[in-house]
mmCIF file of C-alpha atoms in Angstrom:
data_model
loop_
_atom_site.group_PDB
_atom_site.id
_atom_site.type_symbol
_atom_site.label_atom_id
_atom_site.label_comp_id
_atom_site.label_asym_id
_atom_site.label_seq_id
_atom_site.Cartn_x
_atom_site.Cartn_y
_atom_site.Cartn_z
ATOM 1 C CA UNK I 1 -21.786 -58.633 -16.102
ATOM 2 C CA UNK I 2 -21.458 -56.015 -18.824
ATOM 3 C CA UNK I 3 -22.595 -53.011 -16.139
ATOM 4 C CA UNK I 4 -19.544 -54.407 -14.380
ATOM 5 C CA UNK I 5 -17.116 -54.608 -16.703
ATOM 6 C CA UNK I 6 -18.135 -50.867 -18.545
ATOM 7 C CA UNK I 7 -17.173 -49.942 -14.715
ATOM 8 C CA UNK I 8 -13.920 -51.524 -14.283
ATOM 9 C CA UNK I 9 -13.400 -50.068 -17.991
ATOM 10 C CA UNK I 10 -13.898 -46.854 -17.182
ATOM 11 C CA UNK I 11 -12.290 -47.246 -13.617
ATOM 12 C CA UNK I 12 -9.082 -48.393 -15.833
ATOM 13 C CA UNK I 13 -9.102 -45.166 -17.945
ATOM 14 C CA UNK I 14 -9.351 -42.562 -15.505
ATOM 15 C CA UNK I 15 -6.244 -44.348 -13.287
ATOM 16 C CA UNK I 16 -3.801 -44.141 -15.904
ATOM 17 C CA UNK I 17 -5.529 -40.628 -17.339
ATOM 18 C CA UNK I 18 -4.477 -39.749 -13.634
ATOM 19 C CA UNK I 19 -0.982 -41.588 -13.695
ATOM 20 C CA UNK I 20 -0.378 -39.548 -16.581
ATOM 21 C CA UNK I 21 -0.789 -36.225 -15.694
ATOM 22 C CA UNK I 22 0.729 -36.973 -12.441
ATOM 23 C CA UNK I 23 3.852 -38.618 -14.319
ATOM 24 C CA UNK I 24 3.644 -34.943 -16.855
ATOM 25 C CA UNK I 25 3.665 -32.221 -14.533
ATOM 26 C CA UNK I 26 2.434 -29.004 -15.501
ATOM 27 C CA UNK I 27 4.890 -26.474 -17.002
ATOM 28 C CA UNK I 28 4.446 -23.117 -14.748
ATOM 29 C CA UNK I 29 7.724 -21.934 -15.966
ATOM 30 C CA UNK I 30 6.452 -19.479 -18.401
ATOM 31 C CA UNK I 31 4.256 -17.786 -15.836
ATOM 32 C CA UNK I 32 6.851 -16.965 -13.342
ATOM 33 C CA UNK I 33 9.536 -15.842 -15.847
ATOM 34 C CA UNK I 34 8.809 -12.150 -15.944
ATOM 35 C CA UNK I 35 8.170 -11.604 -11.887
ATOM 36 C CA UNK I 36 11.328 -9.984 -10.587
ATOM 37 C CA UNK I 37 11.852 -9.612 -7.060
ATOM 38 C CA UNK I 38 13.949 -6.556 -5.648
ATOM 39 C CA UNK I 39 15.423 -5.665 -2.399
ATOM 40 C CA UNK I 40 15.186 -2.047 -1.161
ATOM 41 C CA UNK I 41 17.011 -0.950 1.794
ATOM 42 C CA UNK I 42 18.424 1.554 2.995
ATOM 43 C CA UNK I 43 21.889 1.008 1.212
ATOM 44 C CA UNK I 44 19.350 1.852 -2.056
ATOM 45 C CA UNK I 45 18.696 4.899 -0.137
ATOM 46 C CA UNK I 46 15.554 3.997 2.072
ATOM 47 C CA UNK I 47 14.901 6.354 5.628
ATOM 48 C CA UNK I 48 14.657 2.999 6.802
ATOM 49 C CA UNK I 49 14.476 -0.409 6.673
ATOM 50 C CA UNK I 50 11.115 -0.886 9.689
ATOM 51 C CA UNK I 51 8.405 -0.488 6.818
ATOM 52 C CA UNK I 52 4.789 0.212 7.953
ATOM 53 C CA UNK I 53 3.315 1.127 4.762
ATOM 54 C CA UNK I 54 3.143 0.373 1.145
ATOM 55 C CA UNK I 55 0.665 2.423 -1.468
ATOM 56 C CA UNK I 56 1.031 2.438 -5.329
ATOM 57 C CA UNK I 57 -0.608 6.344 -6.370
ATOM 58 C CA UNK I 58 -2.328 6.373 -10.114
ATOM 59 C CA UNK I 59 1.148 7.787 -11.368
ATOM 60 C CA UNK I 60 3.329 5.099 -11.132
ATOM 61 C CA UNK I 61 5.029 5.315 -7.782
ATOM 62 C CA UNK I 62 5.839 3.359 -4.965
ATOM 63 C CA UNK I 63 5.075 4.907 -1.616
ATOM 64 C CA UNK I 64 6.825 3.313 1.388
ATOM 65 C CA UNK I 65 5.791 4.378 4.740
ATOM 66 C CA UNK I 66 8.912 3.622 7.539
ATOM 67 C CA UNK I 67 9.172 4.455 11.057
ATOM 68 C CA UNK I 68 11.766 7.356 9.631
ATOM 69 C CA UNK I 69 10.059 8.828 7.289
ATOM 70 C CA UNK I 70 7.978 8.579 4.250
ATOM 71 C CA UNK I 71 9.462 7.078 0.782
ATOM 72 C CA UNK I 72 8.833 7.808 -2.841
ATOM 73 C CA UNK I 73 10.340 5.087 -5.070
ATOM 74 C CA UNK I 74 9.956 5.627 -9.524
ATOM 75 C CA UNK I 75 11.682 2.497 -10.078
ATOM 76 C CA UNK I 76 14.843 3.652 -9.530
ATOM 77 C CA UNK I 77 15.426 6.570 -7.121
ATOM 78 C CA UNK I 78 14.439 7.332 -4.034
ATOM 79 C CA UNK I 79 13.172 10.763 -2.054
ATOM 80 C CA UNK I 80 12.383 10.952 1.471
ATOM 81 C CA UNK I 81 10.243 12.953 2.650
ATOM 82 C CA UNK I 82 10.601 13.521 7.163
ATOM 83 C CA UNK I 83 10.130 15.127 9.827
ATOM 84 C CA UNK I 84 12.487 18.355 10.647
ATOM 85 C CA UNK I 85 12.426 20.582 13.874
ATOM 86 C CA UNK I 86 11.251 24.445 13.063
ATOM 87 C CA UNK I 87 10.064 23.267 9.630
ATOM 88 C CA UNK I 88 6.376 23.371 9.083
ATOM 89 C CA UNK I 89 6.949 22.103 5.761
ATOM 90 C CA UNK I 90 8.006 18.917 6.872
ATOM 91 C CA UNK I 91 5.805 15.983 8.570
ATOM 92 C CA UNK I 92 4.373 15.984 11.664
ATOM 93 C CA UNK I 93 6.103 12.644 12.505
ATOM 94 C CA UNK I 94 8.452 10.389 11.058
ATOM 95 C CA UNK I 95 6.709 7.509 11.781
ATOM 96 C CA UNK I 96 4.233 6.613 9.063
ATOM 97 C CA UNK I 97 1.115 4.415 9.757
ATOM 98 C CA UNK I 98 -0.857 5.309 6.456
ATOM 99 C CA UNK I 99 -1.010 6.785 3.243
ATOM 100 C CA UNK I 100 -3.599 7.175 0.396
ATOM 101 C CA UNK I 101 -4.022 9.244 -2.592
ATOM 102 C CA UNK I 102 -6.879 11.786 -2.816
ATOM 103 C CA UNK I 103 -9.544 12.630 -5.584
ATOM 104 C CA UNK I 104 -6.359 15.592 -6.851
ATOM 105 C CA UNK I 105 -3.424 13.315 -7.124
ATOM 106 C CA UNK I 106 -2.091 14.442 -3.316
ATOM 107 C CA UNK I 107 -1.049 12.111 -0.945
ATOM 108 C CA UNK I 108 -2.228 11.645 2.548
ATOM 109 C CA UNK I 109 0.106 10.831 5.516
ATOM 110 C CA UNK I 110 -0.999 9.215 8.593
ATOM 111 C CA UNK I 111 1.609 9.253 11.331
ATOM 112 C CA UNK I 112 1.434 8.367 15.043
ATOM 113 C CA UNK I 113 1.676 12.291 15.910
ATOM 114 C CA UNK I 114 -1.607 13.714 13.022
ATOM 115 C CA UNK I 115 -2.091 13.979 9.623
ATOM 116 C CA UNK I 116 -0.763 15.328 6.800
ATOM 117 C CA UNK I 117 -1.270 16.029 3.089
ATOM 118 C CA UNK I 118 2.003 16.490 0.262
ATOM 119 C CA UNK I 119 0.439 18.734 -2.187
ATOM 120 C CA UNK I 120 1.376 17.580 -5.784
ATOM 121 C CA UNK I 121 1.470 20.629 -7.314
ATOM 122 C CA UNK I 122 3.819 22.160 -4.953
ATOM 123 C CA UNK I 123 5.625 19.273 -3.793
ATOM 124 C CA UNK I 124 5.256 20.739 -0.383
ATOM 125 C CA UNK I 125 3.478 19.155 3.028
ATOM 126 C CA UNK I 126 0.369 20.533 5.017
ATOM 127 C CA UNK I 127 -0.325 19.431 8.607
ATOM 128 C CA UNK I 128 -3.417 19.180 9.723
ATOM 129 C CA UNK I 129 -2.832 20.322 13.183
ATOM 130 C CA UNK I 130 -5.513 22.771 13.518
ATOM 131 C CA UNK I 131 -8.655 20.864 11.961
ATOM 132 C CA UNK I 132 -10.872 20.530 14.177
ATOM 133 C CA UNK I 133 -13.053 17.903 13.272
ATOM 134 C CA UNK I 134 -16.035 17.140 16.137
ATOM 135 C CA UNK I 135 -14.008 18.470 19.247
ATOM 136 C CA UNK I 136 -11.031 15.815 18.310
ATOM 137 C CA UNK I 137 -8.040 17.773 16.382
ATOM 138 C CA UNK I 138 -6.177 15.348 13.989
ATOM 139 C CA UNK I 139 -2.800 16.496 14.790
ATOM 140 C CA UNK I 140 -3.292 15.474 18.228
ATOM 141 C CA UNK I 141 -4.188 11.715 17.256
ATOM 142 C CA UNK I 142 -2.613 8.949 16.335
ATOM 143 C CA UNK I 143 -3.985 7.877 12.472
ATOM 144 C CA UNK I 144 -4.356 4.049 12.177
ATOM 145 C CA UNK I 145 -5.780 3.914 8.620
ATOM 146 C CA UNK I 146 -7.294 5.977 5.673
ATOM 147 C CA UNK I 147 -9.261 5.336 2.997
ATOM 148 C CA UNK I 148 -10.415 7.473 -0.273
ATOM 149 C CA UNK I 149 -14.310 7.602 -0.463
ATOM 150 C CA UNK I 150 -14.224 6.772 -4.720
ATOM 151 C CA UNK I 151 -17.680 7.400 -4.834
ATOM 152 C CA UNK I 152 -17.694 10.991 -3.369
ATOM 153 C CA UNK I 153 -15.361 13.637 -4.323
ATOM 154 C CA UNK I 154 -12.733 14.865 -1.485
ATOM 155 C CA UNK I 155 -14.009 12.972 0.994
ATOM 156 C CA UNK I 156 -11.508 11.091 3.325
ATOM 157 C CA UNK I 157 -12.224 8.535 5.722
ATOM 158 C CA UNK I 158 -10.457 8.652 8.826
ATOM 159 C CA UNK I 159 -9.407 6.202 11.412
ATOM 160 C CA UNK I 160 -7.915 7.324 14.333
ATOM 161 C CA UNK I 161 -7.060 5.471 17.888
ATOM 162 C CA UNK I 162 -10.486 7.320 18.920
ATOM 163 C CA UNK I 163 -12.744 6.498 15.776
ATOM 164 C CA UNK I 164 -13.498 7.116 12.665
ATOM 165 C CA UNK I 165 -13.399 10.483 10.935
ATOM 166 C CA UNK I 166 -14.712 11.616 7.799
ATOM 167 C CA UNK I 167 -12.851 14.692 6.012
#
């Protein structure tokens, strides 16, 4: 009998431990007080409101990849970076399907019409229309994804709607 009562003792306890906590729910307050939730559109000055893309770069901004363009948001403005007939200096498409940051701080730009790279130092863009990387040219392929190799220096992997690349 004492095996059987120690039981319904302890069986006792842990129902009202658990009607207690369930009776005290947990405060979470504290932990959601400082998220902040923001709208950008393009009344905030966005090419567009269709986003393909997001990618935070090791300085602080927001990249936002649209089917109009590519986005650079500091927290508070916005520059847009497109596409523009007889500009070379200018993407090779204004829809965006990927971006990344390389080893120097520039960014990449996938788009469904090639590659491209916006030099940081110069603020300006290079296509990659020409490389010709194993008989496929970049700037004639749609880029689906790209990722920074970390662990070598200026090496970019590549995917494509015909395979992976490494630059």
């Amino acid at each position: 009998k004492d095996g059987y009562t120690i039981v319904k003792i302890k069986v006792i306890i842990l129902t009202l431990i658990i009607l207690i906590i369930s009776l005290n729910p947990i405060e979470v307050s504290s932990y959601t007080e400082n998220v902040m939730f923001d709208k950008i559109s393009i009344d905030d000055g966005l090419s567009n409101e269709y986003v393909t893309e997001i990618f935070n770069d090791s300085q602080g901004y927001i990249w936002i990849g649209t089917k109009d363009g590519l986005n650079r948001f500091n927290g508070k403005d916005i520059k847009i970076y497109n596409r523009y007939n007889n500009n070379d200096n200018s993407l090779s498409s204004t829809n965006i399907t990927a971006i990344e940051e390389d080893y120097n701080g520039n960014i990449w730009i996938g788009t469904d019409d090639g590659l491209d790279i916006l030099l940081r130092d110069s603020d300006s863009i290079l296509r990659f229309k020409e490389l010709d990387n194993d008989g496929k040219i970049l700037g004639n392929l749609k880029i689906t994804s790209l990722l920074n190799n970390v662990h070598e220096k200026n090496i970019m992997w590549v995917g494509t709607e015909n395979g992976l690349m490494r630059v």
